[in-house]
Coordinates of C-alpha atoms in Angstrom, one line a residue:
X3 CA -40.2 -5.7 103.7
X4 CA -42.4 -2.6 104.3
X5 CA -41.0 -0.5 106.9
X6 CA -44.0 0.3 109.6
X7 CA -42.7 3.3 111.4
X8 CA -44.8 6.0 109.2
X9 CA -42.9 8.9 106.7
X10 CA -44.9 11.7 108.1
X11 CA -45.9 14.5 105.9
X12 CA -46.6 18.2 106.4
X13 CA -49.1 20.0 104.3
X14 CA -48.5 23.6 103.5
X15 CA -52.0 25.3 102.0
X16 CA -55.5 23.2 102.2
X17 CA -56.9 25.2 99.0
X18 CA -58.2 23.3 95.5
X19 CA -54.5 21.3 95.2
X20 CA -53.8 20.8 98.7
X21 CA -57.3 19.3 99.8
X22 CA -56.8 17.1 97.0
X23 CA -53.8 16.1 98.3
X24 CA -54.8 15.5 101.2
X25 CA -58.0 13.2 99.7
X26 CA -55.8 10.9 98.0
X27 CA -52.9 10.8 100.5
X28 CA -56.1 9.5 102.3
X29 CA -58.4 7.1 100.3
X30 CA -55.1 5.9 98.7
X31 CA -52.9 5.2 101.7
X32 CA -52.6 1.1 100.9
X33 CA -51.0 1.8 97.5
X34 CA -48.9 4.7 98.7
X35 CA -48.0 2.1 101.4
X36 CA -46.8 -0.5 98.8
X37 CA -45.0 1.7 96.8
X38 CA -43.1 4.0 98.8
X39 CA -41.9 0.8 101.1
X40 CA -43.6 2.9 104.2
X41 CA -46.8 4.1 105.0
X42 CA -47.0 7.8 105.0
X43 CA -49.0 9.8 107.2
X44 CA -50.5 13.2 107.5
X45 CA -48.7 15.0 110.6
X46 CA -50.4 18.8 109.7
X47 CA -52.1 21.0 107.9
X48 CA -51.5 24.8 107.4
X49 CA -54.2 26.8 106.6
X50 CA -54.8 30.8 106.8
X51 CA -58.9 30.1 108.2
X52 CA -58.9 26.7 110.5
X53 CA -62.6 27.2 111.4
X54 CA -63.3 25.9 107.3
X55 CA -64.9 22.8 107.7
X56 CA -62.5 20.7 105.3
X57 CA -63.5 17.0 104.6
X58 CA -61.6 14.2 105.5
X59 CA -58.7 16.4 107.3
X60 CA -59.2 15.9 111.7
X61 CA -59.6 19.2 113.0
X62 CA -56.5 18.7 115.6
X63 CA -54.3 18.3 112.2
X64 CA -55.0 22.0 111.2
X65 CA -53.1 25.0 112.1
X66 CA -52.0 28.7 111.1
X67 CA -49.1 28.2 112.0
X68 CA -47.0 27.1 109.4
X69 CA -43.8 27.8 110.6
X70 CA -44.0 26.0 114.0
X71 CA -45.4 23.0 111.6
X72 CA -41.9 22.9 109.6
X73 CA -40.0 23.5 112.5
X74 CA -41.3 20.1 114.2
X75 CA -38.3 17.8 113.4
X76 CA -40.0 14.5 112.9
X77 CA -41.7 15.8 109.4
X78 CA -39.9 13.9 106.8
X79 CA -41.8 15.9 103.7
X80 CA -43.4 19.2 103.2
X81 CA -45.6 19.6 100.2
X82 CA -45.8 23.1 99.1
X83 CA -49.2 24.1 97.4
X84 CA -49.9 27.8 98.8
X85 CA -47.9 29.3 96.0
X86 CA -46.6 33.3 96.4
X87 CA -43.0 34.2 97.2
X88 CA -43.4 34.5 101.1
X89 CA -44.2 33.2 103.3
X90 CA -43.5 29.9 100.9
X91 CA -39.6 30.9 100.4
X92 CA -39.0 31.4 104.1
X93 CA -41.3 28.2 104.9
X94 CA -39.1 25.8 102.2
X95 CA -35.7 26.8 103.3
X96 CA -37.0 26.5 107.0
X97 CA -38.0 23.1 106.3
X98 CA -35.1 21.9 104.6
X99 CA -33.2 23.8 107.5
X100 CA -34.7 21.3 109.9
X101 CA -34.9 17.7 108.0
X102 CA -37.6 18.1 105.4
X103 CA -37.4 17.3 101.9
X104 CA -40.0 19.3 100.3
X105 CA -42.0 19.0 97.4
X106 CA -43.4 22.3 95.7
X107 CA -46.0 23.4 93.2
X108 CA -44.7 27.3 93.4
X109 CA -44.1 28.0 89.8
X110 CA -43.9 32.1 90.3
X111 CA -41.3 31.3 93.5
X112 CA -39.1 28.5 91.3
X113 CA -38.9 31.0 88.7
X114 CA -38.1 33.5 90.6
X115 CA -35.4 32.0 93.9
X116 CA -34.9 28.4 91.7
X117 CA -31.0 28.7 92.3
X118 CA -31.2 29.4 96.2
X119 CA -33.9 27.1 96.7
X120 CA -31.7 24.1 95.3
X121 CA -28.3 25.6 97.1
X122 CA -30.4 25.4 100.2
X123 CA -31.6 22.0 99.4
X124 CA -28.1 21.0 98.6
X125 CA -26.8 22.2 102.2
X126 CA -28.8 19.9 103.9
X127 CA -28.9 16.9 102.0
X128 CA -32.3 17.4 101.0
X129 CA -35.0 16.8 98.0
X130 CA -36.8 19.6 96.0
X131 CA -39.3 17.9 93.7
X132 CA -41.4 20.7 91.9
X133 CA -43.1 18.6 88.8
X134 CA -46.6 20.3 89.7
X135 CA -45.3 23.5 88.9
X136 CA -45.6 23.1 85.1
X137 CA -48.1 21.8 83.1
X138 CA -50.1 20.3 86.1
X139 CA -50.6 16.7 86.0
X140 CA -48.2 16.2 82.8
X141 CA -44.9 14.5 83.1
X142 CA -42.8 16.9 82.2
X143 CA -39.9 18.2 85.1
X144 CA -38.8 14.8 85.2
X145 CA -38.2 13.2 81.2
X146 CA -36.6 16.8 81.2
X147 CA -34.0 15.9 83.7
X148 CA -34.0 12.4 84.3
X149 CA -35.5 10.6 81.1
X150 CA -33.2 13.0 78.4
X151 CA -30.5 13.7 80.6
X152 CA -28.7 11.6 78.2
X153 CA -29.6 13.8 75.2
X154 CA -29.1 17.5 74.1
X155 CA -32.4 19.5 74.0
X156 CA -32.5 22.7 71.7
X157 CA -36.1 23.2 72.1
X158 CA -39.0 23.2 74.5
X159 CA -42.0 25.1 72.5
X160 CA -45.5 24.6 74.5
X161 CA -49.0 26.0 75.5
X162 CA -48.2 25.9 79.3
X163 CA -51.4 28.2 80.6
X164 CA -55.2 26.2 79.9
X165 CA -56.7 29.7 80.2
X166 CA -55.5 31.5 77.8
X167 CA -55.6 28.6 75.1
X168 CA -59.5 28.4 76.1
X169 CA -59.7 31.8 75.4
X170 CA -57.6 31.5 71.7
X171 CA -59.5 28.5 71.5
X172 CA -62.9 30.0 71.4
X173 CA -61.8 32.9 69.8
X174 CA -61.0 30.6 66.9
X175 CA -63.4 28.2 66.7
X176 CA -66.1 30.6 67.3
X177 CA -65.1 33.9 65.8
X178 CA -65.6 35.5 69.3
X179 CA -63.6 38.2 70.4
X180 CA -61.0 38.3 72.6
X181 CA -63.3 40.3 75.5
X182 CA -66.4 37.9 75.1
X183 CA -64.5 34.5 75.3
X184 CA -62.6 36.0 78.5
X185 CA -66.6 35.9 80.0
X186 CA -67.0 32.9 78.8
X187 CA -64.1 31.5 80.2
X188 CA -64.7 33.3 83.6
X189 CA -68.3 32.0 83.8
X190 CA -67.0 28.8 83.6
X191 CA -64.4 28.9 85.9
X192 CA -61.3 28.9 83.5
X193 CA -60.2 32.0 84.2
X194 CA -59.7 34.0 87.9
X195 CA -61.9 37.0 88.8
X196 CA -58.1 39.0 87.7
X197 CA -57.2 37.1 85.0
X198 CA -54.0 39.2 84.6
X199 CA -51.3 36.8 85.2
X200 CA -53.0 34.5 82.9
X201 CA -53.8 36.7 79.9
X202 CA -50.1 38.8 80.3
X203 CA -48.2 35.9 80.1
X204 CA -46.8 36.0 83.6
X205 CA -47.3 32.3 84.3
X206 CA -46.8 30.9 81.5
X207 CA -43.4 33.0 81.5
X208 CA -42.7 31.4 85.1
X209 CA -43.2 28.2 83.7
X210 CA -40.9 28.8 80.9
X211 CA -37.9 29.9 82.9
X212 CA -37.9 26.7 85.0
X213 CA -38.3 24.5 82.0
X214 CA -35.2 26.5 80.1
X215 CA -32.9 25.9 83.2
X216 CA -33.9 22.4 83.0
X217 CA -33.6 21.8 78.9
X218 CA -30.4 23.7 78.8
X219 CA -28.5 22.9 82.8
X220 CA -28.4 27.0 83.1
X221 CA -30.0 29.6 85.3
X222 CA -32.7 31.1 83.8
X223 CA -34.6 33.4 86.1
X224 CA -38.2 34.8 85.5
X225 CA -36.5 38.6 84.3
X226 CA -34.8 36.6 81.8
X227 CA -37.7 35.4 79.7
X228 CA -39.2 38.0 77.2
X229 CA -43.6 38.0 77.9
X230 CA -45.9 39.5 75.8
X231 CA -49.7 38.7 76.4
X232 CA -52.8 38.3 74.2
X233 CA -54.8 40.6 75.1
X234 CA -54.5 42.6 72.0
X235 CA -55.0 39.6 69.5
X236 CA -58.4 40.0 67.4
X237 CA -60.6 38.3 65.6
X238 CA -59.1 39.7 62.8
X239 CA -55.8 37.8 63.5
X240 CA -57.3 35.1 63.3
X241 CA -58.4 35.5 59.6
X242 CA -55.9 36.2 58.7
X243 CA -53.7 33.3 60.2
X244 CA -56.7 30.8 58.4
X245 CA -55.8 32.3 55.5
X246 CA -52.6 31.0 56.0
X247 CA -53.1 27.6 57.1
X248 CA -52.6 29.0 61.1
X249 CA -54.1 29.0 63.9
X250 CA -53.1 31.1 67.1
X251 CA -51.7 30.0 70.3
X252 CA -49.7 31.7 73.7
X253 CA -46.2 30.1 73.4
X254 CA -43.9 29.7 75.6
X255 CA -40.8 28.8 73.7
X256 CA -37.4 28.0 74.9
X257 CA -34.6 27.6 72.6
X258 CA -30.9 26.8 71.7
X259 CA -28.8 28.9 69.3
X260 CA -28.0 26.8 66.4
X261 CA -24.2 28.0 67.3
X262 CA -25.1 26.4 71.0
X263 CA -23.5 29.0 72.7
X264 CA -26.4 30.6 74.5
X265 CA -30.4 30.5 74.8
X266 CA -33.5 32.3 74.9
X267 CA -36.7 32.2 76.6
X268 CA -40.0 34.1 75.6
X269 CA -43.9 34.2 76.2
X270 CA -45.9 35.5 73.2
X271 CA -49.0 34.7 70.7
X272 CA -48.0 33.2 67.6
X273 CA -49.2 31.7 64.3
X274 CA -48.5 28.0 64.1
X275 CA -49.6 26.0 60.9
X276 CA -51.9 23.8 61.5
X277 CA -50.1 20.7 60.3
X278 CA -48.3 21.4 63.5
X279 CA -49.2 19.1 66.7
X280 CA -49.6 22.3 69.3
X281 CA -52.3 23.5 66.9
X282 CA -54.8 20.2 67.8
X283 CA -54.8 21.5 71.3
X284 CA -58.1 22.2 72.3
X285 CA -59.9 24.2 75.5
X286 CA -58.3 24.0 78.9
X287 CA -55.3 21.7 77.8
X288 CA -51.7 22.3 78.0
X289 CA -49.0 20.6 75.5
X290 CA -45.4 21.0 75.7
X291 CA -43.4 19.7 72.7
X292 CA -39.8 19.0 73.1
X293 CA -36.9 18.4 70.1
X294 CA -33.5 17.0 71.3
X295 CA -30.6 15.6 69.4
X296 CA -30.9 11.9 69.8
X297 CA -34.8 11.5 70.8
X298 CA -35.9 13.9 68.3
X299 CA -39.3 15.1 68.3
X300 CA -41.5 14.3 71.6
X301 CA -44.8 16.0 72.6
X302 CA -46.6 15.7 76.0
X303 CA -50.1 16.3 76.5
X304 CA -53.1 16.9 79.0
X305 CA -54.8 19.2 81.7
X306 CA -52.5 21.1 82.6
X307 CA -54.2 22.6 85.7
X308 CA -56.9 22.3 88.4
X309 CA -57.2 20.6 91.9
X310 CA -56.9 16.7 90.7
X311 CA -54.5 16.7 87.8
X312 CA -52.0 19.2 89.7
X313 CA -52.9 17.0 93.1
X314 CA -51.4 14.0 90.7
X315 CA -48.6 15.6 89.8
X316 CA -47.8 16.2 93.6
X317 CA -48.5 12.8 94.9
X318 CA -46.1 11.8 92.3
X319 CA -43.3 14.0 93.5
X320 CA -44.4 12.7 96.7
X321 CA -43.6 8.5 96.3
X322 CA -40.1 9.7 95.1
X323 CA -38.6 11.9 97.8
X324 CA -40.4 9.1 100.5
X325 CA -38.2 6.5 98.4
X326 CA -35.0 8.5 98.3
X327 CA -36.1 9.3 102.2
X328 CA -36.3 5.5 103.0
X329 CA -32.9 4.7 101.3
X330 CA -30.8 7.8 102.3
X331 CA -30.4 9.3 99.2
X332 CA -31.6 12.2 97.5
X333 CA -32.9 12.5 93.4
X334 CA -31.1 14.8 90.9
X335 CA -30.5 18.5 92.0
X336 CA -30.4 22.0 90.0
X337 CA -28.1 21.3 86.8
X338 CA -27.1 24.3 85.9
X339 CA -23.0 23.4 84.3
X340 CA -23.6 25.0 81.4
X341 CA -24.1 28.7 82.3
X342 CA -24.8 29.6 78.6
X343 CA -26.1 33.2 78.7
X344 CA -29.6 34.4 78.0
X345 CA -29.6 36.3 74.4
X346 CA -32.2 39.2 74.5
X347 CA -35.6 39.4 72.4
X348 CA -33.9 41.3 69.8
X349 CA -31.6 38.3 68.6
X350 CA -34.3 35.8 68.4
X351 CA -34.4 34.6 64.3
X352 CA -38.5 34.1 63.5
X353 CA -41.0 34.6 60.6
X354 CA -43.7 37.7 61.0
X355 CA -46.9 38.3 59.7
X356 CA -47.1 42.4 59.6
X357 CA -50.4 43.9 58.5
X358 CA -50.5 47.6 57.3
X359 CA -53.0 49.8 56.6
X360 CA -52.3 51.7 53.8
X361 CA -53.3 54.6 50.8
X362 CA -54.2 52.7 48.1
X363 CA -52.9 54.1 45.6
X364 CA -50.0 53.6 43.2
X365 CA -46.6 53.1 44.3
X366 CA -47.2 51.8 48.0
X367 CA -46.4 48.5 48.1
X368 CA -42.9 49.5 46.4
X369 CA -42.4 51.8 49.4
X370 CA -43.2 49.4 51.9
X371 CA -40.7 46.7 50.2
X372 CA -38.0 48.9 49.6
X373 CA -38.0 49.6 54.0
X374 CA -37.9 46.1 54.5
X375 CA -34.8 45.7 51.9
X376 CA -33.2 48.2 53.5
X377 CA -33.0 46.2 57.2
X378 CA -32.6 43.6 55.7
X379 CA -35.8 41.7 56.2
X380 CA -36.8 39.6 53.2
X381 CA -40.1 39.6 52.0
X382 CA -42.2 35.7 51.4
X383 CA -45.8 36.8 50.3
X384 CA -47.4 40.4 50.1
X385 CA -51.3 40.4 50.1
X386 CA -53.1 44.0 48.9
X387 CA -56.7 44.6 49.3
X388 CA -58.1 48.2 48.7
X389 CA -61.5 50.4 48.6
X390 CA -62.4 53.9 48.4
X391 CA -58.5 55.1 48.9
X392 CA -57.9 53.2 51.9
X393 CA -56.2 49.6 52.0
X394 CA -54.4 47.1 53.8
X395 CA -51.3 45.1 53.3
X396 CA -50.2 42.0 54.7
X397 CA -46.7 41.0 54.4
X398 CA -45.5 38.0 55.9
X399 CA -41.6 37.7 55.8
X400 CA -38.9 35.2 55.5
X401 CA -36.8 34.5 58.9
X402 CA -35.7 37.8 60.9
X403 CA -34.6 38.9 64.3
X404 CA -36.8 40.9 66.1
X405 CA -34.2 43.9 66.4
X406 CA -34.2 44.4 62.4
X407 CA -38.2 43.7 62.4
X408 CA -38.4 46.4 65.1
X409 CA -37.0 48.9 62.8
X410 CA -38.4 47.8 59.9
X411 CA -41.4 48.9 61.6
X412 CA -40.2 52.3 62.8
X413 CA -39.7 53.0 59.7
X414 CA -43.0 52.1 57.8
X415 CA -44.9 54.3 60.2
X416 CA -42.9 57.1 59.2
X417 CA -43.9 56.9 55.2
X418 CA -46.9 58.5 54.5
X419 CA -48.7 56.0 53.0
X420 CA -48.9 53.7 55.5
X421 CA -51.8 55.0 57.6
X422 CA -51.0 52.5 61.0
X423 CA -49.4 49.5 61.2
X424 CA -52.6 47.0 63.1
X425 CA -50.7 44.3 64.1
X426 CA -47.5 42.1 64.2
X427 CA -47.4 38.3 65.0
X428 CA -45.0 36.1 64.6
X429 CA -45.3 32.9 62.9
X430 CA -43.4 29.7 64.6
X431 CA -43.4 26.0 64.5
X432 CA -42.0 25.5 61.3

């Protein structure tokens, strides 16, 4: 029997994701209806200019003031969506503070407070549901740690930010360079007017902490994971990675040690071959592929951002708190038992692509292998091309850590016939 009494619903940002929201919580409302058990209703809006003109949302619903809106007492859900640290931290624990589960698309705030956020839930008996935070409308937060909880994950490798695999994308398929496939992607509304937290790695590095803590039930905050960005990758990289049978892609890759006793978590451009399923992955999309003991491989795929798909992954979140709301229960909190440490970059075991530029003359490339012998880096293929004295040498190397590849690389750029070293990638999904 559906309950009648409404579960009422507080909206925190009115922006692409939260209008959205808003739409469907709207057009939809029958099918919410049937199944949550209750109808759900939208008690307010929060917005930072209530004189927009915003479709479908009555005027009397909108306010700025956000904090009076969470303070009500008779909101049973706030949805999250204007992303930041504050005022969202101060608005969530507020809410939960005063009867709210809440449901949250904060990626940079999860990252960042995750472990308070869920204490704070905890308290008070309350639901934080944050599936829109990664990957927008892909399933992903909840086979993580619901559908696998069963299982033992060692490895969450994914392309987690649509703007920079656009970007790669184009770069690649095109032969663009890095600068003119940002413009593209900016004219087309794939990339922000400061495309920095794209481009650098910072969200897809937010992403990656929450899905570590998840894969492997420890904390993992967003100082823990390593980022590089992509901004220095050329079309020259991706030559050579052809010539390998690669392609390039912004990873975000969490990861096990085969010994189990701690994890890592980094952001960086990589080769992948392209026999591997991440390397299919074309324009705006996101795909996250997951290896675990018992289920093996697993791959998820789609948008991975923008108003609808992220709105999805919200609305989603949303039908699950209502149920655990109308039958007094609450869904699976932070897991974080393990408490395995987080190893730093310069223990993490991966192949490299290295290319030198280099005299060419006699003798270099038995300088250049005799540094690499000497930290202990072995050498898998060595490619030499050279013209009117000056050369390049690509070496691409067995498994290493990135603290012995590090100074394998100090030390080339001391010999004298290595001229500059132009770029190191390393090479994963293997």
């Amino acid at each position: 029997m559906m309950r009648t009494r409404p579960l009422k619903v507080a909206l925190l940002g009115c922006g692409v994701v939260g209008s959205e929201v808003a739409r469907i919580m709207t057009t939809h409302a029958d099918d919410l209806a049937a199944r949550i058990g209750a109808p759900v209703e939208l008690a307010g809006v929060a917005v930072r200019r209530p004189s927009k003109v915003r479709e479908g949302i009555p005027q009397e619903l909108v306010t700025t003031d956000a904090t009076a809106l969470v303070k009500r007492g008779d909101i049973d859900v706030v949805v999250e969506v204007i992303g930041g640290i504050e005022p969202a931290r101060t608005l969530i624990t507020t809410a939960f503070e005063h009867g709210a589960s809440v449901v949250s698309a904060n990626k940079a705030l999860l990252a960042q407070d995750g472990a308070a956020l869920h204490a704070a839930a905890e308290e008070h008996g309350k639901d934080l549901y944050y599936e829109a935070a990664v990957a927008g409308a892909i399933p992903l937060i909840r086979p993580l740690r619901e559908s696998l909880a069963g299982d033992k994950v060692n490895r969450v490798l994914g392309i987690v930010n649509g703007t920079t695999n656009f970007i790669l994308d184009k770069m690649d398929n095109t032969g663009a360079g890095y600068q003119e496939a940002l413009d593209e992607a900016t004219a087309l509304g794939y990339a922000e007017a400061d495309p920095t937290a794209d481009v650098e790695g910072f969200d897809a590095a937010a992403k990656a902490a929450i899905l570590a803590g998840i894969a492997f039930h420890t904390r993992v905050r967003l100082d823990d994971v390593y980022r590089e960005g992509m901004t220095e990758v050329t079309a020259a990289d991706f030559r050579s990675a052809k010539e390998m049978g690669c392609t390039i892609k912004l990873l975000a890759i969490c990861e096990r040690a085969k010994d189990g006793a701690s994890v890592t978590a980094r952001v960086h451009p990589a080769m992948i071959p392209l026999s591997h399923p991440l390397a299919s992955v074309r324009g705006a999309y996101n795909a996250v592929f997951v290896e675990s003991d018992a289920a093996g491989q697993l791959m998820f795929y789609g948008p991975g951002a923008g108003g609808s798909p992220t709105a999805s992954a919200v609305l989603g979140d949303l039908v699950a708190v209502c149920r655990n709301r109308l039958n007094g229960a609450t869904g699976p909190g932070e897991s974080a038992y393990a408490a395995l440490p987080v190893s730093p970059m310069g223990e993490v075991v991966t192949r490299y692509h290295i290319s030198l530029d280099v005299a060419d003359k006699p003798g270099v490339l038995a300088q250049v292998a005799t540094v690499f012998a000497e930290h202990g880096v072995s050498i898998d293929t060595v490619r030499q091309q050279g013209k009117d004295g000056e050369a390049s040498l690509v070496v691409v190397t067995h498994r290493a850590s990135d603290a012995s590849l590090t100074g394998t690389v100090e030390a080339l750029r001391k010999l004298d016939t290595v001229r500059g070293v132009a770029s190191i990638m390393r090479v994963e999904g293997e």
